[in-house]
Coordinates of C-alpha atoms in Angstrom, one line a residue:
Chain S
M1 CA 22.3 33.1 37.1
L2 CA 18.8 33.1 38.3
E3 CA 18.4 36.7 37.2
A4 CA 19.6 35.8 33.7
W5 CA 17.1 32.9 33.5
R6 CA 14.3 35.2 34.6
R7 CA 15.2 37.6 31.8
I8 CA 15.4 34.9 29.2
K9 CA 12.0 33.6 30.3
I10 CA 10.5 37.0 29.4
E11 CA 12.6 38.1 26.5
N12 CA 13.1 34.9 24.5
E13 CA 9.8 34.4 22.7
F14 CA 10.3 30.7 22.1
I15 CA 11.0 29.9 25.8
Y16 CA 8.2 32.2 26.9
L17 CA 5.7 30.5 24.6
F18 CA 6.9 27.1 25.6
L19 CA 6.6 27.8 29.4
N20 CA 3.1 29.0 28.9
N21 CA 1.9 26.0 26.8
R22 CA 1.1 23.1 29.0
V23 CA 0.2 20.8 26.1
A24 CA 3.5 21.4 24.3
Q25 CA 5.4 20.8 27.5
L26 CA 3.6 17.5 28.0
A27 CA 4.2 16.5 24.4
A28 CA 7.9 17.4 24.7
L29 CA 8.2 15.4 27.9
V30 CA 6.5 12.3 26.3
A31 CA 8.7 12.6 23.1
I32 CA 11.9 12.9 25.2
V33 CA 11.0 9.9 27.3
F34 CA 10.1 7.8 24.3
I35 CA 13.2 8.9 22.3
L36 CA 15.5 8.2 25.3
G37 CA 13.9 4.9 26.0
A38 CA 14.3 3.9 22.3
L39 CA 17.9 5.1 22.0
L40 CA 19.0 3.6 25.2
A41 CA 17.0 0.4 24.7
P42 CA 20.2 -1.9 24.6
L43 CA 21.2 -0.5 28.0
I44 CA 18.0 -0.2 29.9
A45 CA 15.5 -2.7 28.3
P46 CA 14.7 -5.7 30.6
S47 CA 15.7 -8.1 27.8
N48 CA 17.0 -8.2 24.3
P49 CA 14.2 -9.4 21.9
Y50 CA 16.8 -10.1 19.1
D51 CA 18.8 -12.5 21.2
L52 CA 17.2 -15.9 21.1
S53 CA 18.8 -17.1 24.3
T54 CA 17.2 -14.4 26.5
F55 CA 13.6 -15.5 26.1
D56 CA 11.8 -18.7 26.6
I57 CA 8.9 -20.0 24.6
L58 CA 7.4 -21.3 27.9
D59 CA 6.8 -17.7 28.9
S60 CA 4.8 -17.0 25.7
F61 CA 1.4 -15.3 26.0
T62 CA 2.0 -14.1 29.6
P63 CA -0.6 -11.4 30.3
P64 CA 0.3 -8.0 31.8
A65 CA 1.6 -8.2 35.4
W66 CA -1.5 -6.7 37.0
S67 CA -3.9 -9.2 35.5
E68 CA -4.5 -12.9 36.4
G69 CA -1.7 -15.1 35.5
G70 CA 0.7 -12.2 35.0
N71 CA 4.4 -12.3 35.9
P72 CA 6.0 -9.2 37.5
Q73 CA 9.1 -10.0 35.3
F74 CA 7.0 -9.0 32.2
I75 CA 5.3 -5.7 33.1
I76 CA 3.0 -5.6 30.1
G77 CA 3.2 -9.3 29.2
T78 CA 4.9 -11.3 26.5
D79 CA 4.2 -12.2 22.8
D80 CA 3.8 -15.5 21.0
Q81 CA 7.6 -16.2 21.3
G82 CA 7.8 -15.4 24.9
R83 CA 9.6 -12.1 24.3
D84 CA 9.1 -9.3 26.9
L85 CA 6.6 -6.9 25.2
L86 CA 8.1 -3.8 26.8
S87 CA 11.6 -4.6 25.5
S88 CA 10.2 -5.3 22.1
I89 CA 8.4 -2.0 22.0
M90 CA 11.5 -0.2 23.1
Y91 CA 13.6 -1.8 20.4
G92 CA 10.8 -1.4 17.8
M93 CA 10.4 2.2 18.5
R94 CA 14.2 2.6 18.1
L95 CA 13.9 1.1 14.6
S96 CA 10.9 3.2 13.8
L97 CA 12.7 6.4 14.9
I98 CA 15.9 5.5 13.0
I99 CA 14.0 4.9 9.8
G100 CA 11.8 8.0 10.4
V101 CA 14.8 10.3 11.0
L102 CA 16.8 8.8 8.1
S103 CA 13.9 9.2 5.6
V104 CA 13.1 12.8 6.7
A105 CA 16.8 13.6 6.4
F106 CA 16.9 12.2 2.9
A107 CA 13.7 14.0 1.9
A108 CA 14.9 17.3 3.4
I109 CA 18.3 17.2 1.7
F110 CA 17.0 16.1 -1.7
G111 CA 13.8 18.3 -1.6
T112 CA 15.5 21.4 -0.3
A113 CA 18.4 21.1 -2.9
I114 CA 15.9 20.8 -5.7
G115 CA 13.6 23.5 -4.3
V116 CA 16.3 26.1 -3.8
A117 CA 17.8 25.4 -7.2
A118 CA 14.4 25.6 -8.9
G119 CA 13.6 28.8 -7.1
Y120 CA 17.0 30.4 -7.7
L121 CA 17.7 29.3 -11.3
G122 CA 14.1 29.4 -12.5
G123 CA 13.5 28.8 -16.2
R124 CA 13.1 25.4 -17.7
F125 CA 14.6 23.5 -14.8
D126 CA 12.0 25.1 -12.5
T127 CA 9.1 24.2 -14.9
I128 CA 10.1 20.6 -15.3
V129 CA 10.9 19.9 -11.7
M130 CA 7.8 21.5 -10.4
R131 CA 5.7 19.7 -13.0
I132 CA 7.1 16.4 -11.8
A133 CA 6.5 17.4 -8.2
D134 CA 2.8 18.2 -9.1
V135 CA 2.4 14.7 -10.6
Q136 CA 3.9 13.1 -7.6
L137 CA 1.8 15.2 -5.2
S138 CA -1.3 13.9 -6.7
L139 CA -0.3 10.4 -5.8
P140 CA -0.7 9.7 -2.0
A141 CA 2.6 9.1 -0.2
I142 CA 1.8 5.6 0.8
L143 CA 1.4 4.6 -2.8
T144 CA 4.7 6.1 -3.8
A145 CA 6.5 4.4 -0.9
L146 CA 4.9 1.1 -1.8
L147 CA 6.0 1.5 -5.4
V148 CA 9.6 2.4 -4.6
D149 CA 9.8 -0.5 -2.2
G150 CA 8.4 -2.8 -4.9
I151 CA 10.8 -1.6 -7.5
A152 CA 13.8 -2.0 -5.1
R153 CA 12.7 -5.6 -4.4
G154 CA 12.7 -6.2 -8.2
L155 CA 16.1 -4.6 -8.7
L156 CA 18.0 -6.1 -5.8
P157 CA 18.6 -9.8 -5.2
R158 CA 16.9 -11.2 -2.2
E159 CA 19.8 -11.3 0.3
Q160 CA 21.1 -7.9 -0.6
H161 CA 17.6 -6.5 -0.2
E162 CA 17.5 -7.7 3.4
D163 CA 20.9 -6.2 4.2
L164 CA 19.9 -2.8 2.7
L165 CA 16.4 -2.9 4.1
L166 CA 16.9 0.1 6.3
V167 CA 18.3 2.2 3.4
V168 CA 15.6 1.0 1.0
L169 CA 12.8 1.8 3.3
S170 CA 14.2 5.2 4.2
L171 CA 14.6 5.9 0.5
A172 CA 11.1 4.8 -0.3
I173 CA 9.6 6.9 2.4
G174 CA 12.0 9.8 1.7
L175 CA 11.1 9.8 -2.0
S176 CA 7.4 10.1 -1.1
L177 CA 8.0 13.1 1.1
W178 CA 10.5 15.3 -0.7
V179 CA 7.8 17.3 -2.6
N180 CA 6.8 19.2 0.5
F181 CA 10.3 20.4 1.1
A182 CA 10.9 21.2 -2.5
R183 CA 7.8 23.3 -2.8
T184 CA 8.4 25.2 0.4
A185 CA 12.1 25.8 -0.4
R186 CA 11.2 27.0 -3.8
A187 CA 8.6 29.5 -2.7
S188 CA 10.9 30.9 0.0
T189 CA 13.8 31.1 -2.3
F190 CA 11.6 33.0 -4.8
V191 CA 11.0 35.6 -2.1
E192 CA 14.6 35.9 -1.0
R193 CA 16.1 35.9 -4.5
N194 CA 15.1 39.5 -5.2
K195 CA 16.2 40.9 -1.8
E196 CA 19.1 43.2 -1.7
Y197 CA 21.5 41.0 0.2
V198 CA 21.2 38.4 -2.5
Q199 CA 21.8 41.0 -5.2
A200 CA 24.8 42.2 -3.3
A201 CA 26.2 38.7 -3.2
E202 CA 25.7 38.4 -6.9
I203 CA 27.4 41.7 -7.6
I204 CA 30.5 40.7 -5.7
G205 CA 30.6 37.7 -7.9
L206 CA 29.9 34.8 -5.6
H207 CA 29.4 31.4 -7.4
P208 CA 25.7 30.6 -7.7
I209 CA 26.1 27.4 -5.7
R210 CA 27.7 29.4 -2.9
I211 CA 24.8 31.9 -3.0
M212 CA 22.2 29.2 -2.8
L213 CA 24.0 27.3 0.0
V214 CA 25.5 30.0 2.1
V215 CA 23.5 33.1 1.4
I216 CA 19.9 32.0 0.8
L217 CA 19.6 28.6 2.6
P218 CA 20.1 29.9 6.2
N219 CA 17.3 32.4 5.7
I220 CA 14.7 29.9 4.6
L221 CA 15.4 27.2 7.2
S222 CA 12.6 27.9 9.7
P223 CA 9.6 26.9 7.5
L224 CA 11.6 23.8 6.5
L225 CA 12.0 22.9 10.2
V226 CA 8.3 22.9 10.7
I227 CA 7.8 20.6 7.7
G228 CA 10.6 18.4 9.1
T229 CA 8.8 17.9 12.4
V230 CA 5.4 17.2 10.7
D231 CA 7.0 14.9 8.2
L232 CA 8.8 12.9 11.0
A233 CA 5.4 11.9 12.2
V234 CA 4.3 11.1 8.7
A235 CA 7.4 9.1 8.0
I236 CA 7.0 7.0 11.2
L237 CA 3.4 6.4 10.3
L238 CA 4.4 5.3 6.8
E239 CA 7.1 3.0 8.1
A240 CA 4.6 1.5 10.5
T241 CA 2.1 1.1 7.7
L242 CA 4.6 -0.6 5.4
S243 CA 5.7 -2.9 8.1
F244 CA 2.1 -3.7 9.0
L245 CA 1.4 -4.5 5.4
G246 CA 4.3 -7.0 5.5
V247 CA 6.6 -5.1 3.0
G248 CA 8.6 -3.2 5.7
V249 CA 11.1 -4.6 8.1
P250 CA 11.4 -8.4 8.6
P251 CA 9.7 -10.1 11.6
N252 CA 13.0 -11.0 13.3
Q253 CA 13.7 -7.3 13.8
P254 CA 10.3 -5.9 14.6
S255 CA 9.5 -2.3 14.4
L256 CA 6.3 -0.9 15.9
G257 CA 4.3 -1.7 12.8
T258 CA 5.6 -5.3 12.7
L259 CA 4.7 -5.8 16.3
I260 CA 1.1 -4.6 15.6
R261 CA 1.0 -6.9 12.6
I262 CA 2.1 -9.8 14.8
G263 CA -0.4 -8.8 17.5
T264 CA -3.4 -8.8 15.1
E265 CA -3.1 -12.6 14.8
Y266 CA -4.0 -12.9 18.4
I267 CA -6.9 -10.6 19.0
F268 CA -9.4 -13.3 18.2
S269 CA -7.9 -15.6 20.8
G270 CA -8.1 -13.0 23.5
E271 CA -4.4 -12.0 23.9
W272 CA -5.3 -8.3 23.4
W273 CA -2.1 -6.9 25.0
I274 CA 0.1 -8.0 22.2
V275 CA -1.6 -5.6 19.8
I276 CA -2.9 -2.9 22.1
F277 CA 0.4 -1.8 23.8
P278 CA 2.4 -1.3 20.6
S279 CA -0.5 0.5 19.0
F280 CA -0.8 2.9 22.0
A281 CA 3.0 3.4 21.9
L282 CA 2.8 4.3 18.2
I283 CA -0.3 6.6 18.6
I284 CA 1.2 8.5 21.6
L285 CA 4.5 9.0 19.8
I286 CA 2.7 10.4 16.7
I287 CA 0.4 12.6 18.7
S288 CA 3.2 14.1 20.7
I289 CA 5.3 14.8 17.6
N290 CA 2.3 16.4 15.9
I291 CA 1.6 18.6 18.9
L292 CA 5.3 19.8 18.8
G293 CA 5.0 20.4 15.1
D294 CA 1.9 22.6 15.7
F295 CA 3.8 24.4 18.4
F296 CA 6.7 25.2 16.1
R297 CA 4.3 26.3 13.4
A298 CA 2.5 28.7 15.8
Y299 CA 5.8 30.1 17.0
L300 CA 7.1 30.7 13.5
N301 CA 3.8 32.0 12.1
P302 CA 2.4 34.6 14.6
R303 CA -0.8 34.9 12.6
L304 CA -1.8 31.4 13.8
R305 CA -1.6 32.4 17.5
Chain E
M1 CA -14.2 27.3 -22.4
F2 CA -12.5 25.5 -25.2
A3 CA -9.1 26.9 -24.4
Y4 CA -9.5 26.0 -20.7
V5 CA -10.6 22.5 -21.4
S6 CA -8.0 21.8 -24.0
R7 CA -5.2 23.1 -21.7
R8 CA -6.4 20.8 -19.0
L9 CA -6.6 17.9 -21.4
I10 CA -3.0 18.5 -22.6
Q11 CA -1.8 18.6 -19.0
S12 CA -3.6 15.3 -18.3
I13 CA -2.0 13.6 -21.3
F14 CA 1.4 14.8 -20.2
V15 CA 0.8 13.3 -16.7
M16 CA -0.3 10.0 -18.3
L17 CA 2.7 9.9 -20.6
T18 CA 5.1 10.4 -17.6
V19 CA 3.4 7.7 -15.6
S20 CA 3.3 5.3 -18.5
L21 CA 7.0 5.9 -19.1
L22 CA 7.7 5.0 -15.5
A23 CA 5.5 1.9 -15.8
F24 CA 7.2 0.9 -19.0
A25 CA 10.7 1.4 -17.4
M26 CA 9.6 -0.8 -14.5
F27 CA 8.2 -3.4 -16.8
R28 CA 11.2 -3.5 -19.1
F29 CA 14.2 -2.9 -16.9
V30 CA 13.3 -4.1 -13.4
G31 CA 14.3 -7.7 -13.6
D32 CA 14.7 -9.3 -17.0
P33 CA 11.3 -10.3 -18.3
M34 CA 12.9 -13.3 -20.1
A35 CA 14.4 -14.7 -16.9
V36 CA 11.0 -14.9 -15.3
M37 CA 9.2 -16.4 -18.3
V38 CA 11.6 -19.2 -19.2
G39 CA 12.7 -22.2 -17.2
Q40 CA 16.2 -23.4 -16.5
E41 CA 16.2 -25.9 -19.3
T42 CA 15.2 -23.5 -22.1
S43 CA 18.1 -23.5 -24.6
I44 CA 19.9 -20.3 -25.6
E45 CA 18.5 -20.5 -29.1
D46 CA 14.9 -20.9 -27.8
Q47 CA 15.4 -17.9 -25.5
E48 CA 16.8 -15.9 -28.4
R49 CA 13.8 -16.8 -30.6
L50 CA 11.3 -15.9 -27.8
R51 CA 13.2 -12.7 -27.2
E52 CA 12.8 -11.9 -30.9
Q53 CA 9.1 -12.9 -30.9
L54 CA 8.3 -10.7 -27.9
G55 CA 10.1 -7.8 -29.6
L56 CA 12.6 -7.4 -26.8
N57 CA 15.4 -6.8 -29.3
D58 CA 13.6 -3.9 -31.0
P59 CA 14.7 -0.3 -30.2
V60 CA 13.4 0.9 -26.8
I61 CA 11.3 3.7 -28.4
Q62 CA 9.5 1.1 -30.5
Q63 CA 8.9 -1.1 -27.4
Y64 CA 7.6 1.9 -25.5
G65 CA 5.2 2.7 -28.4
R66 CA 4.0 -0.9 -28.4
F67 CA 3.6 -0.7 -24.6
I68 CA 1.3 2.3 -24.9
T69 CA -0.7 0.7 -27.7
N70 CA -1.2 -2.4 -25.5
M71 CA -2.3 -0.3 -22.6
L72 CA -4.8 1.7 -24.7
T73 CA -6.3 -1.5 -26.2
G74 CA -6.5 -3.2 -22.8
E75 CA -3.8 -5.8 -23.5
F76 CA -2.2 -5.7 -20.1
G77 CA -0.2 -8.9 -20.4
F78 CA 0.1 -11.7 -17.9
S79 CA 1.0 -11.8 -14.2
Y80 CA 4.3 -13.4 -13.5
R81 CA 2.9 -15.1 -10.4
T82 CA -0.5 -16.5 -11.5
R83 CA 0.0 -16.5 -15.3
Q84 CA -3.5 -15.0 -15.6
P85 CA -4.3 -12.1 -17.8
I86 CA -3.9 -9.0 -15.7
G87 CA -7.0 -7.3 -17.2
E88 CA -9.2 -10.2 -16.0
M89 CA -7.6 -10.2 -12.5
L90 CA -8.3 -6.4 -12.1
L91 CA -11.9 -6.7 -13.4
E92 CA -12.6 -9.4 -11.0
R93 CA -11.2 -7.3 -8.1
A94 CA -12.4 -3.8 -9.1
P95 CA -16.1 -4.1 -7.9
A96 CA -15.0 -4.8 -4.3
T97 CA -12.7 -1.7 -4.2
I98 CA -15.1 0.6 -5.9
E99 CA -18.0 -0.3 -3.7
L100 CA -15.9 0.0 -0.6
G101 CA -14.5 3.4 -1.8
I102 CA -18.0 4.8 -2.6
V103 CA -19.5 3.8 0.7
S104 CA -16.6 5.3 2.7
L105 CA -16.6 8.4 0.7
L106 CA -20.4 8.8 1.3
I107 CA -19.8 8.3 5.1
S108 CA -17.1 10.9 5.1
L109 CA -19.3 13.4 3.2
I110 CA -22.6 12.8 5.0
V111 CA -21.0 13.1 8.4
G112 CA -18.1 15.4 7.6
I113 CA -19.9 18.3 5.9
P114 CA -22.7 18.8 8.5
A115 CA -20.1 18.4 11.3
G116 CA -17.9 21.0 9.6
I117 CA -20.8 23.5 9.2
Y118 CA -21.8 22.9 12.8
T119 CA -18.3 23.5 14.3
A120 CA -17.9 26.6 12.1
L121 CA -21.1 28.2 13.3
R122 CA -20.9 27.2 17.0
N123 CA -17.2 27.6 17.4
D124 CA -17.1 27.7 21.2
G125 CA -19.8 25.3 22.1
F126 CA -18.9 22.2 24.1
L127 CA -20.0 19.8 21.4
S128 CA -17.8 21.7 18.8
Q129 CA -14.8 21.4 21.0
T130 CA -15.4 17.8 21.6
I131 CA -15.7 17.1 17.9
L132 CA -12.5 19.1 17.2
I133 CA -10.4 17.2 19.8
T134 CA -11.8 13.9 18.5
T135 CA -10.8 14.7 15.0
L136 CA -7.3 15.8 16.1
I137 CA -6.8 12.4 17.7
G138 CA -8.4 10.8 14.6
I139 CA -5.8 12.3 12.4
S140 CA -3.0 10.9 14.5
I141 CA -4.2 7.3 14.6
P142 CA -3.1 5.3 11.6
T143 CA -5.8 3.7 9.5
F144 CA -4.7 0.2 10.3
V145 CA -4.8 0.8 14.0
I146 CA -8.4 2.1 13.7
G147 CA -9.3 -1.0 11.8
I148 CA -7.8 -3.2 14.5
F149 CA -9.6 -1.4 17.3
L150 CA -12.9 -1.7 15.4
I151 CA -12.3 -5.4 14.8
Y152 CA -11.5 -5.9 18.5
L153 CA -14.5 -3.9 19.7
F154 CA -17.3 -5.0 17.3
G155 CA -15.9 -8.3 16.1
V156 CA -14.3 -9.9 19.1
Q157 CA -15.8 -8.2 22.2
L158 CA -19.3 -7.6 21.0
G159 CA -19.4 -10.1 18.2
W160 CA -21.8 -8.0 16.2
L161 CA -20.1 -7.7 12.8
P162 CA -18.0 -9.9 10.6
T163 CA -14.3 -8.9 10.5
F164 CA -13.0 -10.2 7.2
G165 CA -13.9 -10.9 3.6
R166 CA -17.0 -9.6 1.7
G167 CA -19.6 -11.9 3.3
E168 CA -22.2 -12.7 0.7
V169 CA -22.1 -11.2 -2.8
T170 CA -24.7 -11.0 -5.4
E171 CA -23.6 -11.4 -9.0
I172 CA -24.9 -9.0 -11.6
G173 CA -23.2 -10.2 -14.7
W174 CA -19.5 -10.1 -13.9
W175 CA -20.0 -7.5 -11.2
K176 CA -20.1 -8.9 -7.7
S177 CA -22.0 -6.6 -5.4
S178 CA -22.2 -6.5 -1.6
F179 CA -25.3 -4.2 -1.6
F180 CA -28.0 -6.7 -2.1
S181 CA -27.7 -9.0 0.8
L182 CA -27.7 -8.4 4.6
K183 CA -24.5 -10.4 5.1
G184 CA -22.8 -8.4 2.4
L185 CA -23.8 -5.1 3.9
E186 CA -22.8 -6.3 7.3
A187 CA -19.3 -7.2 6.1
L188 CA -19.1 -3.8 4.4
I189 CA -19.7 -1.7 7.6
L190 CA -16.3 -2.0 9.5
P191 CA -14.0 -1.6 6.4
A192 CA -16.1 1.4 5.2
I193 CA -15.9 3.1 8.6
T194 CA -12.2 2.4 8.8
L195 CA -11.5 3.9 5.4
G196 CA -14.0 6.7 5.9
I197 CA -12.8 8.1 9.3
Y198 CA -9.6 9.7 8.1
Q199 CA -11.3 11.3 5.1
L200 CA -14.1 12.4 7.4
T201 CA -11.7 14.3 9.6
L202 CA -10.2 16.0 6.6
T203 CA -13.6 16.9 5.1
M204 CA -14.8 18.3 8.4
R205 CA -11.8 20.5 9.0
L206 CA -11.7 21.8 5.5
V207 CA -15.5 22.6 5.4
R208 CA -15.1 24.3 8.8
S209 CA -12.1 26.5 7.8
E210 CA -13.7 27.3 4.5
M211 CA -17.0 28.3 6.1
Q212 CA -15.2 30.4 8.7
D213 CA -13.3 32.2 6.0
V214 CA -16.5 33.0 4.1
L215 CA -18.3 34.1 7.2
N216 CA -15.6 36.7 7.8
T217 CA -15.9 38.3 4.3
D218 CA -17.5 41.7 3.6
F219 CA -20.5 40.4 1.8
I220 CA -21.6 38.4 4.8
K221 CA -21.1 41.4 7.1
F222 CA -23.2 43.4 4.6
A223 CA -25.9 40.8 4.6
V224 CA -26.0 41.0 8.4
A225 CA -26.2 44.8 8.2
R226 CA -29.1 44.5 5.8
G227 CA -30.9 42.5 8.5
I228 CA -31.3 39.3 6.6
N229 CA -32.0 36.5 9.1
Y230 CA -29.1 34.3 10.2
R231 CA -30.6 31.1 8.9
S232 CA -30.6 32.5 5.4
I233 CA -27.1 34.0 5.7
H234 CA -25.6 30.7 7.0
Y235 CA -27.2 28.3 4.7
H236 CA -27.8 30.4 1.6
H237 CA -24.9 32.9 1.4
A238 CA -22.2 31.3 3.3
L239 CA -22.7 27.6 2.6
R240 CA -23.0 28.1 -1.1
N241 CA -19.8 30.0 -1.3
S242 CA -17.9 27.4 0.7
M243 CA -18.9 24.6 -1.6
V244 CA -16.4 25.1 -4.4
P245 CA -13.4 23.9 -2.3
V246 CA -15.6 21.1 -1.1
I247 CA -15.7 19.7 -4.6
T248 CA -11.9 19.7 -4.7
I249 CA -11.9 17.9 -1.4
I250 CA -14.1 15.2 -2.9
G251 CA -11.8 14.9 -5.8
L252 CA -8.7 14.7 -3.7
Q253 CA -10.3 12.3 -1.3
F254 CA -11.0 9.8 -4.0
G255 CA -7.3 9.5 -4.3
G256 CA -6.9 9.1 -0.6
V257 CA -9.6 6.5 -0.6
I258 CA -7.9 4.5 -3.3
A259 CA -4.5 4.7 -1.6
F260 CA -5.7 3.8 1.8
S261 CA -8.0 1.1 0.5
I262 CA -4.7 -0.9 0.2
V263 CA -4.3 -0.7 4.0
T264 CA -8.0 -1.3 4.8
E265 CA -8.2 -4.2 2.4
S266 CA -5.2 -5.7 4.0
V267 CA -6.6 -5.4 7.6
F268 CA -10.0 -6.8 6.6
Q269 CA -8.8 -9.3 3.9
W270 CA -11.1 -7.5 1.5
P271 CA -10.6 -9.0 -1.9
G272 CA -10.1 -5.8 -3.9
M273 CA -7.5 -4.2 -6.1
G274 CA -5.5 -2.9 -3.2
L275 CA -4.9 -6.4 -1.9
L276 CA -3.9 -7.5 -5.4
F277 CA -1.4 -4.7 -5.6
L278 CA 0.0 -5.6 -2.2
E279 CA 0.4 -9.2 -3.2
S280 CA 2.2 -8.1 -6.4
I281 CA 4.7 -6.1 -4.3
R282 CA 5.3 -9.0 -2.0
Y283 CA 6.0 -11.4 -4.8
V284 CA 7.7 -8.8 -7.1
D285 CA 5.0 -9.3 -9.7
I286 CA 6.2 -6.4 -11.8
P287 CA 3.6 -6.4 -14.6
V288 CA 0.7 -6.2 -12.1
M289 CA 2.4 -3.4 -10.3
A290 CA 3.0 -1.5 -13.6
V291 CA -0.6 -1.9 -14.8
Y292 CA -2.0 -1.0 -11.3
L293 CA 0.1 2.2 -11.4
V294 CA -1.2 3.2 -14.9
I295 CA -4.8 2.5 -13.9
I296 CA -4.6 4.4 -10.6
A297 CA -3.0 7.4 -12.4
L298 CA -5.7 7.3 -15.0
V299 CA -8.4 7.4 -12.3
F300 CA -6.6 10.3 -10.6
V301 CA -6.3 12.2 -13.9
V302 CA -9.9 11.7 -14.9
I303 CA -11.2 12.8 -11.4
N304 CA -9.0 15.9 -11.6
L305 CA -10.4 16.7 -15.0
I306 CA -14.0 16.3 -13.8
V307 CA -13.2 18.5 -10.8
D308 CA -11.9 21.2 -13.1
M309 CA -14.9 21.0 -15.3
L310 CA -17.2 21.3 -12.3
Y311 CA -15.3 24.4 -11.2
F312 CA -16.1 25.8 -14.5
A313 CA -19.7 25.0 -14.2
I314 CA -20.1 26.2 -10.6
D315 CA -17.8 29.1 -10.1
P316 CA -18.4 32.1 -12.4
R317 CA -15.0 33.5 -11.3
V318 CA -13.2 30.7 -13.2
R319 CA -15.3 31.3 -16.3
L320 CA -14.7 35.1 -16.3
Q321 CA -10.9 34.7 -16.0
P322 CA -9.7 33.2 -19.2
E323 CA -6.1 33.2 -18.0
A324 CA -6.8 31.5 -14.7
G325 CA -5.1 28.1 -14.3

């Protein structure tokens, strides 16, 4: 057992690199703690910020436990409603992560499908799709996300919009990120298309859809994985920005961005913790995901090492 | 030259047509324009007459044509929310955004280019490493959080600078400028830094990698072998050849500045176009959104055109390759 592990440690490049990269280990640790804390929030959070009966307005604006007037029950203090800030951050991060993962999944599926099809089929389809991608790439992601969100607001009646909010937000963010996946998938497919194994598959008469999905796709996954990691950070940032601007999730179900937005109302009156802790949580999450993304990139592209 | 320019022009027109089609679709099909304009008590006949008057019964192609003509002649229509002409609203807000954008772009270039050159030349120095780590963190911190931290530090704790609005503005005709009074300039500092920091990190990293690439090329090695002094190699040979991509950066950054001005304007309650766009999204003010989209796209296209022309003027390689691009 131990012997086997020792061999893996030397022979498996990924594990070898990871064990020799302290920064990546730290980032992975932080990311795992954050993700677990967010996913298990309903089980382990001190209180439930969505449940009106669990918090008391009399506890509002309690500073962090270590400062004067703090209450050990609320380790990093409470907000204007008396909600425990730590619990709010855990639930908020849960929402941020869910929307982030959903929108990256949407962008990955949509973008990869279009990219592989464009790369494999070529011709007019390729020209048109890539021209559209170019147009969209020249618009910054935040602008696209805002526009899609605005259009969805116009198309859906108000109540329905609130019910579908998670989906609408993920769509808006996903639609602003698909271009990266499409361009990468197209470029990789272009390379693979002329290799012998693809020609062999064509000769034995496989259906083009089967060739794209079963033959080519598994061989171009690794660069897409890197984009997925980097885009997860971008998606979480976009969601936080939209929520901060007041067009994201509603205040009764705060994500990290909403918490920061609520917190900014109190920086002038001295309740600094309401804005500082959610901001730090967001920044640390983003930095650790970015470091992991860099690590994956370096692993897959030895030239960067 | 002519072929190059005309191909770029055709591409730009194609982009504008796509965007205007999108804007028209938003304008026409997202929510019924009639439902917003008339009240509950308007009779069916009146509605029908208004519909006819506004041309909403015409074929869609004809309506699209009219939409484009209106955009070209500056007839942007009226906001659903304020009932003001959109052109007027935008003109009133544009100076605030343009001044903020220019100042933050200047910050990003004046600090970013020298920092990029420095870190490229002294790669292993302590200061270089510090700068690089700082920018890595800078990229990970969202714009609005940077704004909030600046407000907390300089506005709340130190009380040095104003944290919202434009302060005092000087009117030059219809253009309201922040540049001519101390209060206006003070109010500009924090938003401009907030908007500039992200662009600054990008500029710096691109200048650095570009400069490093050029320093590794053969002609630099040859210059070293010829015994030309390093000062001349660095600032004459290398820097000059790194500058072409820098022009692209400036062009791309203009886009970034416009997009992130939405966020910065929201943090600092800066009364610019970004804040107007944000309000139009919040209140589902479709015409304002559509016009904003068209104008932003136009700005992007014009900047890209200018960048392409500059390439042509600066880089002889583009000129000598008629098929390039």
